[in-house]
Amino acid sequence: MSKVLVSDSIDQVGIDILSQVAQVDVKIGLPPEELVRIIPEYDALMIRSGTRVTQEIIEAADNLKIIGRAGVGVDNVDIPAATRKGIVVVNSPEGNTIAAAEHALAMMLSMSRYIPDANQSVKSGKWDRKSFVGVEVYKKTLGIVGLGKIGSHFAAAAKAMGMKLLAYDPFISQERADQIGCRLVDLDLLVQESDYITLHIPKTKETYHLFNAEVFAKMKPTARLINCARGGVIDEAALADALRTGQIAGAALDVFENEPLEADSPLRELGSKIVLTPHLGASTEEAQVNVAIDVAEQIRDVLLGLPARSAVNIPGLYPDVLEKLKPYLQLAETLGNMVGQLAGGRIDFLDVRLQGELAGTKSQAVVVASLKGLLSQALRERVNYVNASIEAKERGIRVIETRDASLMDYTGSLHLEAKGSLGTHSVTGALLGDQEIRITSVDDFPINVPPTRYMLFTLHRDVPGIIGKIGSLLGSFNVNIASMQVGRKIVRGEAVMVLSLDDPLPEGILAEIIKVSGIRDAYTVTL
Ligand SMILES: NC(=O)c1ccc[n+]([C@@H]2O[C@H](COP(=O)([O-])OP(=O)(O)OC[C@H]3O[C@@H](n4cnc5c(N)ncnc54)[C@H](O)[C@@H]3O)[C@@H](O)[C@H]2O)c1
Ligand SMILES: O=C(O)CC[C@@H](O)C(=O)O
């Protein structure tokens, strides 16, 4: 019989589902070294946000087939390590959406009316009405950072309370924002105009310390900040300073860079200016039942050899179809990710053209894989093969699918074209020897390069000396070039240069590249 380890507290309904197919051991609060020691016994691991599933634990997990996260955020799981080890990671993308949005609303209101402090005061025997004069949210401007599932639900409730809504989300279309009733603005404007700011973004490289001293300096002195998304998106030391010095009026936080919050955190010393809860966003009876059922059912299915519906690292397809299509799905994800970055964050449409033998395959999975790649910059692990199409639709991305079996320059190739905030761009790719990915054109200029982690593309006039200039410029920034190729249609005409780099491009270098005479445009792609 399979064995499942449940290492955080989950609702009994989840245990009951798992018990239909496995022996279930509930062991909460295990120290990491104990988890490393016992994990080889288990076929599945079910967690919430409390357990950190590190590379060390995954490497020791020789029998593990699936990790189930009863919640949305999988930033406590080392996904690349799990993927490398062939372990499916599943989550519950929607089970706690309402709970988290309602918690953020509760935080906004209790901060505005000093409810935690007033409650404490009455319970301590006082009847002090003067110290707790609050502010109304009615007619105030609310800035929503991250207009995804939770941000949208918060928006609907805030609108009903008479708030004016601004939103910052580089991956959401104006059309979608209009539907929700939000004015889409840049972060600077949102920060300057909002009376309340609520964060509903994932923790990524881009969002780490997105709210920092510089941002607090731009906020109104009467502004209040709510974070029920992820710790780490706020610089906590800078927030404590901003509250202490009166640069902003208040904050309400459910999540922290280190959890549990350190005993000596300056955030604990800010009296009625701050409301703190211990990561309770998902802690409602309803949400815990939802996420427990959602994830336990997926663990049960995978242990029975069936696909998972919300896998964050492996497509939810039947194994035989998957096996055949796997290399093409990888190609589609890579091209989607590339064209998404070339076209810019806010995508209007994606044209997926299946060529050669690929035109005859079950294309839906290839289209979905392209969308998964396209949305991966915005949604990271939250986009999967199940929700990629819905997420694209909600973002107002039009998807066009075409087939051309007659195009046979490679056995099968895939051409993706996307229009986004940086313009319309295209990439084509094919498989070499049925496995190895090759990029065979960019913006219809023929090339033949394997995708690499850091890439630089330039559009330029094919004139002598230009390659040397780019090489020297990158050298002066200590960026090493691993390979370089030029694609052109006619000699001395328009051309594209593709450079694979060993290092990421430092800030500001793209602007220098564009200044080089003959260069028309330059783009970076990180895979
Ligand atoms: N406190 C809790 O207990 C709790 C509960 C549930 C979810 N969460 C967290 O809340 C967050 C939002 O969850 P969701 O379900 O709404 O996710 P979602 O994926 O539906 O929405 C996230 C949104 O953030 C946007 N985004 C990504 N990068 C951005 C950036 N750099 N700037 C601005 N916007 C950006 C995306 O386009 C997307 O629309 C996640 O971090 C999740 O882990 C916390
Ligand atoms: O497990 C929890 O209680 C928190 C879940 C929440 O942070 C999430 O991302 O889903």
Coordinates of C-alpha atoms and ligand atoms in Angstrom, one line a residue:
M1 CA 0.0 0.0 0.0
S2 CA 1.2 3.5 -0.8
K3 CA 2.3 5.8 2.1
V4 CA 1.4 9.5 2.4
L5 CA 3.0 11.9 4.8
V6 CA 0.9 14.9 5.9
S7 CA 3.4 17.3 7.5
D8 CA 1.1 20.4 8.1
S9 CA -2.3 20.6 9.6
I10 CA -5.0 19.9 6.9
D11 CA -8.7 19.3 7.2
Q12 CA -9.9 15.7 8.1
V13 CA -11.8 15.5 4.8
G14 CA -8.4 15.4 3.0
I15 CA -7.1 12.6 5.3
D16 CA -10.3 10.6 4.6
I17 CA -9.8 10.9 0.8
L18 CA -6.1 9.9 1.1
S19 CA -7.0 6.9 3.3
Q20 CA -9.0 5.4 0.5
V21 CA -5.8 4.5 -1.3
A22 CA -2.9 4.9 1.1
Q23 CA -1.6 4.6 4.7
V24 CA -1.6 8.2 6.0
D25 CA 0.8 9.4 8.6
V26 CA 0.1 12.9 10.1
K27 CA 3.4 14.3 11.6
I28 CA 3.2 18.0 12.1
G29 CA 6.2 20.3 12.9
L30 CA 8.9 17.9 12.0
P31 CA 12.4 19.4 12.1
P32 CA 14.0 19.4 8.6
E33 CA 16.6 16.7 9.4
E34 CA 13.8 14.4 10.6
L35 CA 11.9 15.0 7.4
V36 CA 15.0 14.1 5.4
R37 CA 15.4 11.0 7.4
I38 CA 11.9 9.6 7.0
I39 CA 10.9 10.9 3.5
P40 CA 12.4 7.9 1.6
E41 CA 9.5 5.8 3.1
Y42 CA 6.8 7.9 1.4
D43 CA 5.1 8.0 -2.0
A44 CA 3.3 11.3 -1.4
L45 CA 3.8 14.4 0.8
M46 CA 0.9 16.8 1.6
I47 CA 1.8 20.2 3.0
R48 CA 0.6 23.8 3.6
S49 CA 2.8 26.8 4.0
G50 CA 4.6 25.5 7.2
T51 CA 6.8 22.8 5.6
R52 CA 9.8 24.0 3.5
V53 CA 10.4 21.2 1.0
T54 CA 14.1 21.9 0.2
Q55 CA 16.4 20.4 -2.4
E56 CA 17.9 18.2 0.4
I57 CA 14.5 16.8 1.3
I58 CA 13.7 16.2 -2.4
E59 CA 17.0 14.5 -3.0
A60 CA 16.3 12.1 -0.2
A61 CA 12.8 11.4 -1.4
D62 CA 13.5 8.3 -3.4
N63 CA 9.9 7.0 -3.6
L64 CA 8.1 10.3 -3.7
K65 CA 5.7 10.7 -6.7
I66 CA 3.8 13.8 -5.7
I67 CA 4.0 16.8 -3.4
G68 CA 0.5 18.3 -2.8
R69 CA 0.4 21.9 -1.5
A70 CA -3.0 22.6 0.1
G71 CA -3.0 26.2 -1.0
V72 CA -1.9 28.5 -3.9
G73 CA 1.8 29.6 -3.3
V74 CA 4.4 26.9 -3.9
D75 CA 7.3 29.1 -3.0
N76 CA 8.0 26.8 -0.1
V77 CA 8.7 23.9 -2.5
D78 CA 11.9 23.7 -4.6
I79 CA 10.0 23.1 -7.8
P80 CA 13.1 22.7 -10.1
A81 CA 14.5 20.1 -7.7
A82 CA 11.2 18.2 -7.7
T83 CA 10.9 18.4 -11.5
R84 CA 14.4 17.1 -11.9
K85 CA 13.5 14.2 -9.7
G86 CA 10.3 13.6 -11.6
I87 CA 8.0 14.5 -8.7
V88 CA 4.7 16.1 -9.6
V89 CA 3.9 19.2 -7.6
V90 CA 0.2 20.1 -7.4
N91 CA -1.6 22.9 -5.7
S92 CA -5.1 24.3 -5.3
P93 CA -5.1 27.5 -7.4
E94 CA -8.5 28.7 -6.3
G95 CA -9.5 26.9 -3.1
N96 CA -8.6 29.8 -0.8
T97 CA -9.1 32.8 -3.1
I98 CA -12.2 34.0 -1.3
A99 CA -10.7 33.4 2.1
A100 CA -7.5 35.4 1.3
A101 CA -9.5 38.3 -0.3
E102 CA -11.8 38.5 2.7
H103 CA -8.9 38.5 5.1
A104 CA -7.3 41.4 3.2
L105 CA -10.6 43.3 3.4
A106 CA -10.9 42.5 7.1
M107 CA -7.3 43.9 7.6
M108 CA -8.2 47.1 5.7
L109 CA -11.2 47.8 7.8
S110 CA -9.8 46.8 11.2
M111 CA -6.7 48.9 10.5
S112 CA -8.9 51.9 9.5
R113 CA -11.0 51.6 12.7
Y114 CA -8.3 50.5 15.1
I115 CA -10.4 47.4 16.0
P116 CA -7.5 45.3 17.4
D117 CA -6.4 48.0 19.8
A118 CA -9.9 49.1 20.7
N119 CA -10.8 45.5 21.5
Q120 CA -7.7 45.1 23.6
S121 CA -8.5 48.4 25.4
V122 CA -12.1 47.3 26.4
K123 CA -10.9 43.9 27.5
S124 CA -8.4 45.5 29.8
G125 CA -11.2 47.3 31.6
K126 CA -11.1 50.7 29.9
W127 CA -13.8 52.7 28.0
D128 CA -11.6 54.9 25.8
R129 CA -13.4 56.3 22.8
K130 CA -11.1 59.2 22.0
S131 CA -8.0 57.2 21.1
F132 CA -9.8 55.2 18.4
V133 CA -11.2 57.7 15.9
G134 CA -10.8 56.0 12.5
V135 CA -11.1 56.8 8.8
E136 CA -13.6 55.7 6.2
V137 CA -12.8 53.8 3.1
Y138 CA -15.8 55.2 1.2
K139 CA -14.7 57.4 -1.7
K140 CA -11.0 56.7 -1.0
T141 CA -8.7 55.6 -3.7
L142 CA -7.6 51.9 -3.5
G143 CA -4.5 50.8 -5.4
I144 CA -4.4 47.0 -6.1
V145 CA -1.1 45.6 -7.0
G146 CA -1.7 42.2 -8.8
L147 CA -5.1 42.0 -10.4
G148 CA -5.3 38.2 -10.4
K149 CA -7.9 36.0 -8.6
I150 CA -7.6 37.5 -5.1
G151 CA -6.9 41.0 -6.4
S152 CA -10.1 40.9 -8.6
H153 CA -12.3 39.6 -5.7
F154 CA -11.0 42.3 -3.4
A155 CA -11.7 44.9 -6.2
A156 CA -15.3 43.8 -6.5
A157 CA -15.9 44.2 -2.7
A158 CA -14.0 47.5 -2.5
K159 CA -16.0 48.9 -5.4
A160 CA -19.3 48.0 -3.6
M161 CA -18.0 49.9 -0.6
G162 CA -17.6 53.0 -2.8
M163 CA -13.9 53.0 -3.3
K164 CA -12.2 54.3 -6.5
L165 CA -10.0 51.6 -8.0
L166 CA -6.5 51.8 -9.5
A167 CA -4.6 48.7 -10.4
Y168 CA -1.0 47.9 -11.4
D169 CA -0.5 44.5 -13.1
P170 CA 1.8 44.5 -16.1
F171 CA 0.3 41.2 -17.3
I172 CA -3.4 42.2 -17.3
S173 CA -5.1 43.8 -20.3
Q174 CA -7.0 47.1 -20.1
E175 CA -10.1 45.2 -21.2
R176 CA -9.9 42.9 -18.2
A177 CA -9.3 45.8 -15.9
D178 CA -12.3 47.6 -17.4
Q179 CA -14.5 44.6 -16.7
I180 CA -13.4 44.7 -13.0
G181 CA -13.9 48.5 -13.0
C182 CA -10.2 49.4 -12.3
R183 CA -8.1 52.1 -14.0
L184 CA -4.8 50.4 -15.0
V185 CA -1.9 52.6 -14.1
D186 CA 1.8 52.3 -13.6
L187 CA 3.2 51.6 -10.2
D188 CA 4.4 55.1 -9.6
L189 CA 1.1 56.7 -10.2
L190 CA -0.7 54.1 -8.1
V191 CA 1.7 54.6 -5.2
Q192 CA 1.3 58.4 -5.3
E193 CA -2.5 58.5 -5.6
S194 CA -3.7 55.7 -3.4
D195 CA -5.1 56.1 0.1
Y196 CA -5.0 52.3 0.5
I197 CA -2.7 49.9 -1.3
T198 CA -3.3 46.1 -1.2
L199 CA -0.8 43.6 -2.6
H200 CA -1.9 40.4 -4.4
I201 CA 1.3 39.4 -6.2
P202 CA 3.4 36.3 -6.1
K203 CA 6.9 36.5 -4.6
T204 CA 9.3 36.5 -7.6
K205 CA 12.7 38.0 -8.4
E206 CA 10.8 41.1 -9.8
T207 CA 8.5 41.6 -6.8
Y208 CA 11.1 41.0 -4.1
H209 CA 11.1 44.2 -2.0
L210 CA 8.9 45.9 -4.6
F211 CA 7.7 48.1 -1.7
N212 CA 10.9 49.7 -0.3
A213 CA 12.1 53.0 1.2
E214 CA 11.9 54.7 -2.2
V215 CA 8.3 53.7 -2.7
F216 CA 7.3 54.6 0.8
A217 CA 8.7 58.1 0.2
K218 CA 6.3 58.6 -2.7
M219 CA 3.2 57.4 -0.7
K220 CA 0.8 59.9 0.9
P221 CA 1.4 60.4 4.6
T222 CA -2.2 59.2 5.1
A223 CA -1.8 56.1 3.0
R224 CA -2.2 52.6 4.4
L225 CA -0.7 49.4 3.1
I226 CA -2.1 45.8 3.2
N227 CA -0.1 42.7 2.4
C228 CA -1.9 39.3 2.5
A229 CA 0.1 38.0 -0.5
R230 CA 3.7 37.0 0.4
G231 CA 6.4 38.1 2.8
G232 CA 9.4 39.5 1.0
V233 CA 7.5 41.7 -1.4
I234 CA 7.9 44.4 1.3
D235 CA 11.2 45.6 2.8
E236 CA 10.1 45.2 6.4
A237 CA 12.9 47.4 7.9
A238 CA 12.0 50.2 5.5
L239 CA 8.3 49.8 6.3
A240 CA 8.9 50.0 10.0
D241 CA 10.9 53.3 9.4
A242 CA 8.2 54.7 7.2
L243 CA 5.5 54.0 9.9
R244 CA 7.7 55.2 12.8
T245 CA 8.5 58.5 11.0
G246 CA 5.0 59.1 9.8
Q247 CA 5.9 58.8 6.1
I248 CA 2.8 56.6 5.8
A249 CA -0.1 56.1 8.2
G250 CA -0.6 52.4 8.7
A251 CA 0.0 48.9 7.6
A252 CA -1.8 45.5 8.0
L253 CA 0.3 42.4 7.3
D254 CA -0.5 38.7 7.2
V255 CA 2.7 37.5 5.7
F256 CA 6.4 38.1 6.5
E257 CA 9.8 37.6 4.9
N258 CA 10.6 35.1 7.7
E259 CA 7.8 33.1 9.2
P260 CA 7.2 32.9 12.1
L261 CA 8.0 36.6 12.4
E262 CA 11.1 37.1 14.5
A263 CA 10.4 38.0 18.2
D264 CA 12.5 41.1 17.9
S265 CA 11.1 42.4 14.6
P266 CA 10.7 46.2 14.6
L267 CA 7.2 45.5 13.1
R268 CA 6.1 44.4 16.6
E269 CA 6.9 47.8 18.1
L270 CA 4.6 50.0 16.1
G271 CA 1.5 50.1 18.3
S272 CA -1.8 51.0 16.7
K273 CA -0.1 51.9 13.3
I274 CA 0.1 48.3 12.4
V275 CA -2.2 45.2 12.4
L276 CA -0.4 41.8 12.3
T277 CA -1.8 38.3 11.8
P278 CA 0.1 35.1 11.6
H279 CA -0.5 34.1 7.9
L280 CA -4.2 33.5 8.4
G281 CA -5.3 34.5 4.8
A282 CA -6.4 30.9 4.0
S283 CA -7.5 30.0 7.5
T284 CA -11.3 29.7 7.0
E285 CA -13.2 26.5 7.5
E286 CA -14.4 26.7 3.9
A287 CA -11.0 27.3 2.4
Q288 CA -9.4 24.5 4.4
V289 CA -12.1 22.1 3.2
N290 CA -11.7 23.3 -0.4
V291 CA -7.9 23.0 -0.5
A292 CA -7.8 19.7 1.4
I293 CA -10.3 18.1 -1.1
D294 CA -8.6 19.6 -4.1
V295 CA -5.2 18.4 -3.2
A296 CA -6.0 15.1 -1.6
E297 CA -8.0 14.1 -4.7
Q298 CA -5.0 14.9 -6.9
I299 CA -2.7 12.9 -4.7
R300 CA -5.1 10.0 -4.7
D301 CA -5.4 10.1 -8.5
V302 CA -1.6 10.2 -9.1
L303 CA -1.1 7.3 -6.7
L304 CA -3.7 5.4 -8.8
G305 CA -1.7 6.3 -12.0
L306 CA -4.1 9.0 -13.2
P307 CA -3.2 12.5 -14.2
A308 CA -3.3 15.5 -11.8
R309 CA -5.5 18.4 -12.8
S310 CA -3.4 21.3 -11.2
A311 CA 0.1 20.1 -11.7
V312 CA 2.5 23.1 -11.6
N313 CA 5.4 21.3 -13.1
I314 CA 4.0 18.5 -15.4
P315 CA 1.2 18.7 -17.9
G316 CA -2.1 17.1 -16.7
L317 CA -2.2 14.8 -19.7
Y318 CA -2.5 11.1 -20.0
P319 CA 0.9 9.4 -20.0
D320 CA 0.8 7.9 -23.5
V321 CA -0.2 11.2 -25.1
L322 CA 2.3 13.0 -22.9
E323 CA 5.2 10.7 -23.8
K324 CA 4.7 11.3 -27.5
L325 CA 4.2 15.0 -27.3
K326 CA 6.7 15.8 -24.5
P327 CA 9.5 17.2 -26.7
Y328 CA 7.0 19.4 -28.6
L329 CA 5.4 20.6 -25.4
Q330 CA 8.9 21.6 -24.2
L331 CA 9.5 23.4 -27.5
A332 CA 6.1 25.2 -27.3
E333 CA 6.8 26.3 -23.7
T334 CA 10.2 27.6 -24.6
L335 CA 9.0 29.5 -27.6
G336 CA 6.0 30.9 -25.7
N337 CA 8.3 32.1 -22.9
M338 CA 10.6 33.7 -25.5
V339 CA 7.9 35.4 -27.6
G340 CA 6.2 36.6 -24.4
Q341 CA 9.4 38.4 -23.4
L342 CA 10.1 39.8 -26.9
A343 CA 6.5 41.2 -27.3
G344 CA 6.4 42.6 -23.7
G345 CA 4.2 41.9 -20.7
R346 CA 0.7 42.9 -21.9
I347 CA -0.1 40.5 -24.7
D348 CA -3.0 41.2 -27.1
F349 CA -2.8 38.0 -29.2
L350 CA -0.9 34.9 -29.8
D351 CA -0.8 33.2 -33.2
V352 CA 0.2 29.5 -32.9
R353 CA 1.1 28.0 -36.2
L354 CA 1.8 24.3 -36.4
Q355 CA 3.9 23.3 -39.4
G356 CA 4.9 20.1 -41.0
E357 CA 4.2 16.9 -39.1
L358 CA 3.2 18.9 -36.1
A359 CA 0.1 20.1 -38.0
G360 CA -1.3 16.6 -37.8
T361 CA -0.9 16.2 -34.0
K362 CA -3.4 16.8 -31.2
S363 CA -2.7 20.5 -31.2
Q364 CA -4.6 21.6 -28.1
A365 CA -1.8 20.5 -25.8
V366 CA 0.8 22.4 -27.9
V367 CA -1.4 25.5 -27.9
V368 CA -1.8 25.2 -24.1
A369 CA 2.0 24.7 -23.7
S370 CA 2.7 27.8 -25.7
L371 CA 0.3 29.8 -23.5
K372 CA 1.9 28.3 -20.4
G373 CA 5.3 29.6 -21.6
L374 CA 3.8 32.9 -22.6
L375 CA 2.2 33.5 -19.2
S376 CA 5.1 32.1 -17.2
Q377 CA 6.7 35.5 -16.7
A378 CA 3.5 36.8 -15.1
L379 CA 2.2 33.8 -13.2
R380 CA 5.3 31.6 -12.6
E381 CA 4.2 28.3 -11.0
R382 CA 0.6 29.4 -10.9
V383 CA 0.1 28.8 -14.6
N384 CA -0.3 25.1 -15.5
Y385 CA -1.6 23.0 -18.4
V386 CA -5.1 23.2 -16.9
N387 CA -5.5 26.9 -16.3
A388 CA -3.3 28.4 -19.0
S389 CA -6.2 28.8 -21.5
I390 CA -8.5 30.3 -18.8
E391 CA -5.8 32.7 -17.6
A392 CA -5.1 33.8 -21.2
K393 CA -8.8 34.4 -21.8
E394 CA -9.1 36.4 -18.5
R395 CA -6.2 38.5 -19.6
G396 CA -7.9 39.3 -22.9
I397 CA -5.3 37.4 -25.0
R398 CA -6.8 36.3 -28.3
V399 CA -5.4 33.0 -29.5
I400 CA -5.3 32.1 -33.1
E401 CA -4.4 28.6 -34.2
T402 CA -3.3 27.7 -37.7
R403 CA -1.9 24.6 -39.4
D404 CA 0.3 24.2 -42.4
A405 CA 1.2 20.6 -43.1
S406 CA 2.9 21.6 -46.4
L407 CA 5.7 23.6 -44.7
M408 CA 8.4 20.9 -44.4
D409 CA 11.7 22.7 -43.9
Y410 CA 12.0 20.8 -40.6
T411 CA 10.0 17.6 -39.9
G412 CA 7.7 19.6 -37.6
S413 CA 8.1 23.1 -36.5
L414 CA 6.1 25.6 -34.5
H415 CA 5.8 29.3 -35.2
L416 CA 4.5 31.7 -32.5
E417 CA 3.7 35.3 -33.1
A418 CA 2.6 37.7 -30.4
K419 CA 1.6 41.3 -30.1
G420 CA 2.4 43.0 -26.8
S421 CA 3.4 46.2 -25.3
L422 CA 6.8 46.0 -27.1
G423 CA 5.2 45.4 -30.5
T424 CA 4.7 42.3 -32.7
H425 CA 7.3 39.6 -32.6
S426 CA 7.7 36.0 -33.8
V427 CA 9.8 33.0 -33.1
T428 CA 9.9 29.6 -34.8
G429 CA 11.4 26.5 -33.4
A430 CA 11.9 22.8 -34.4
L431 CA 13.3 19.6 -32.9
L432 CA 16.6 18.3 -33.9
G433 CA 16.8 14.5 -33.7
D434 CA 13.3 14.5 -32.1
Q435 CA 14.6 15.9 -28.8
E436 CA 16.9 19.0 -29.1
I437 CA 15.2 22.3 -29.4
R438 CA 16.5 24.7 -32.1
I439 CA 15.2 28.3 -32.6
T440 CA 15.0 28.5 -36.4
S441 CA 13.8 32.1 -36.9
V442 CA 13.2 35.3 -35.0
D443 CA 11.0 37.9 -36.6
D444 CA 11.1 35.8 -39.7
F445 CA 15.0 36.1 -40.0
P446 CA 16.4 32.6 -40.3
I447 CA 18.8 31.5 -37.6
N448 CA 19.7 28.1 -36.0
V449 CA 20.5 28.3 -32.3
P450 CA 19.6 26.3 -29.2
P451 CA 17.8 28.3 -26.6
T452 CA 20.0 29.2 -23.6
R453 CA 19.3 30.8 -20.2
Y454 CA 20.4 34.4 -21.1
M455 CA 19.9 35.6 -24.7
L456 CA 20.2 39.0 -26.4
F457 CA 18.5 39.8 -29.7
T458 CA 19.3 42.9 -31.7
L459 CA 17.6 44.1 -34.9
H460 CA 20.1 46.0 -37.0
R461 CA 21.4 46.8 -40.4
D462 CA 23.9 44.3 -41.6
V463 CA 26.9 46.5 -42.0
P464 CA 30.6 45.8 -41.2
G465 CA 31.7 46.5 -37.7
I466 CA 28.4 46.2 -35.8
I467 CA 29.1 42.8 -34.3
G468 CA 32.5 44.0 -33.0
K469 CA 30.9 47.0 -31.4
I470 CA 28.3 44.9 -29.5
G471 CA 31.0 42.5 -28.5
S472 CA 33.2 45.3 -27.1
L473 CA 30.2 46.9 -25.3
L474 CA 29.3 43.6 -23.6
G475 CA 32.9 43.0 -22.8
S476 CA 33.1 46.4 -21.1
F477 CA 30.2 45.3 -18.8
N478 CA 32.0 42.0 -18.1
V479 CA 29.3 40.0 -19.9
N480 CA 30.7 36.9 -21.6
I481 CA 29.3 35.8 -25.0
A482 CA 28.9 32.1 -25.3
S483 CA 27.8 32.1 -29.0
M484 CA 26.6 34.6 -31.6
Q485 CA 24.7 34.2 -34.9
V486 CA 23.3 36.6 -37.4
G487 CA 20.2 36.0 -39.5
R488 CA 19.5 38.0 -42.6
K489 CA 17.3 37.8 -45.6
I490 CA 19.6 39.8 -47.9
V491 CA 23.2 40.9 -47.6
R492 CA 23.6 44.3 -46.0
G493 CA 19.9 44.5 -45.4
E494 CA 17.9 44.2 -42.1
A495 CA 19.3 41.5 -39.8
V496 CA 18.8 39.9 -36.4
M497 CA 21.7 39.1 -34.2
V498 CA 21.3 36.4 -31.5
L499 CA 23.8 36.2 -28.7
S500 CA 23.9 33.5 -26.0
L501 CA 25.4 35.0 -22.9
D502 CA 27.0 33.3 -19.8
D503 CA 25.8 36.1 -17.6
P504 CA 22.6 38.1 -17.2
L505 CA 22.7 41.6 -18.7
P506 CA 23.4 44.3 -16.1
E507 CA 20.9 47.2 -15.6
G508 CA 21.2 49.9 -18.2
I509 CA 23.2 48.0 -20.9
L510 CA 20.2 47.6 -23.2
A511 CA 19.9 51.3 -23.5
E512 CA 23.6 51.5 -24.4
I513 CA 23.2 48.8 -27.1
I514 CA 20.3 50.6 -28.7
K515 CA 22.5 53.7 -28.9
V516 CA 25.0 51.9 -31.1
S517 CA 24.7 53.2 -34.7
G518 CA 22.9 50.7 -37.0
I519 CA 21.1 49.0 -34.1
R520 CA 17.3 49.4 -34.5
D521 CA 16.2 47.6 -31.4
A522 CA 17.4 45.1 -28.7
Y523 CA 15.7 42.7 -26.5
T524 CA 16.8 40.3 -23.7
V525 CA 15.3 36.9 -23.0
T526 CA 15.9 34.9 -19.8
L527 CA 14.7 31.3 -19.9
Ligands
LIG1 N1 -2.1 35.1 3.0 C1 -2.5 33.9 2.6 O1 -2.8 33.0 3.3 C2 -2.7 33.7 1.1 C3 -3.7 32.9 0.6 C4 -3.8 32.6 -0.7 C5 -2.9 33.2 -1.6 N2 -1.9 34.0 -1.1 C6 -1.0 34.7 -2.0 O2 -1.6 35.7 -2.7 C7 -1.0 36.0 -3.9 C8 -2.0 36.2 -5.0 O3 -2.7 35.0 -5.3 P1 -3.7 34.8 -6.5 O4 -4.4 33.5 -6.3 O5 -4.5 36.0 -6.7 O6 -2.7 34.7 -7.7 P2 -2.9 35.0 -9.2 O7 -1.8 34.3 -9.9 O8 -4.3 34.8 -9.6 O9 -2.6 36.6 -9.3 C9 -1.4 37.2 -9.2 C10 -1.3 38.4 -10.1 O10 -0.1 39.1 -9.9 C11 0.3 39.6 -11.2 N3 1.7 39.9 -11.2 C12 2.8 39.0 -11.4 N4 3.9 39.7 -11.3 C13 3.6 41.0 -11.0 C14 4.4 42.2 -10.9 N5 5.7 42.1 -10.9 N6 3.8 43.3 -10.6 C15 2.4 43.4 -10.6 N7 1.6 42.3 -10.7 C16 2.2 41.1 -11.0 C17 -0.1 38.5 -12.2 O11 -0.3 39.1 -13.5 C18 -1.4 38.1 -11.6 O12 -2.5 38.7 -12.2 C19 0.0 34.9 -4.1 O13 1.3 35.3 -3.7 C20 -0.5 33.8 -3.2 O14 0.5 32.9 -2.8 C21 -1.8 34.2 0.2
LIG2 O1 -1.5 27.2 4.0 C1 -1.8 28.3 4.5 O2 -2.5 28.5 5.5 C2 -1.4 29.5 3.6 C3 -1.8 29.4 2.2 C4 -1.5 30.6 1.4 O3 -0.4 31.3 1.7 C5 -1.4 30.2 -0.1 O4 -0.5 30.6 -0.8 O5 -2.3 29.4 -0.5

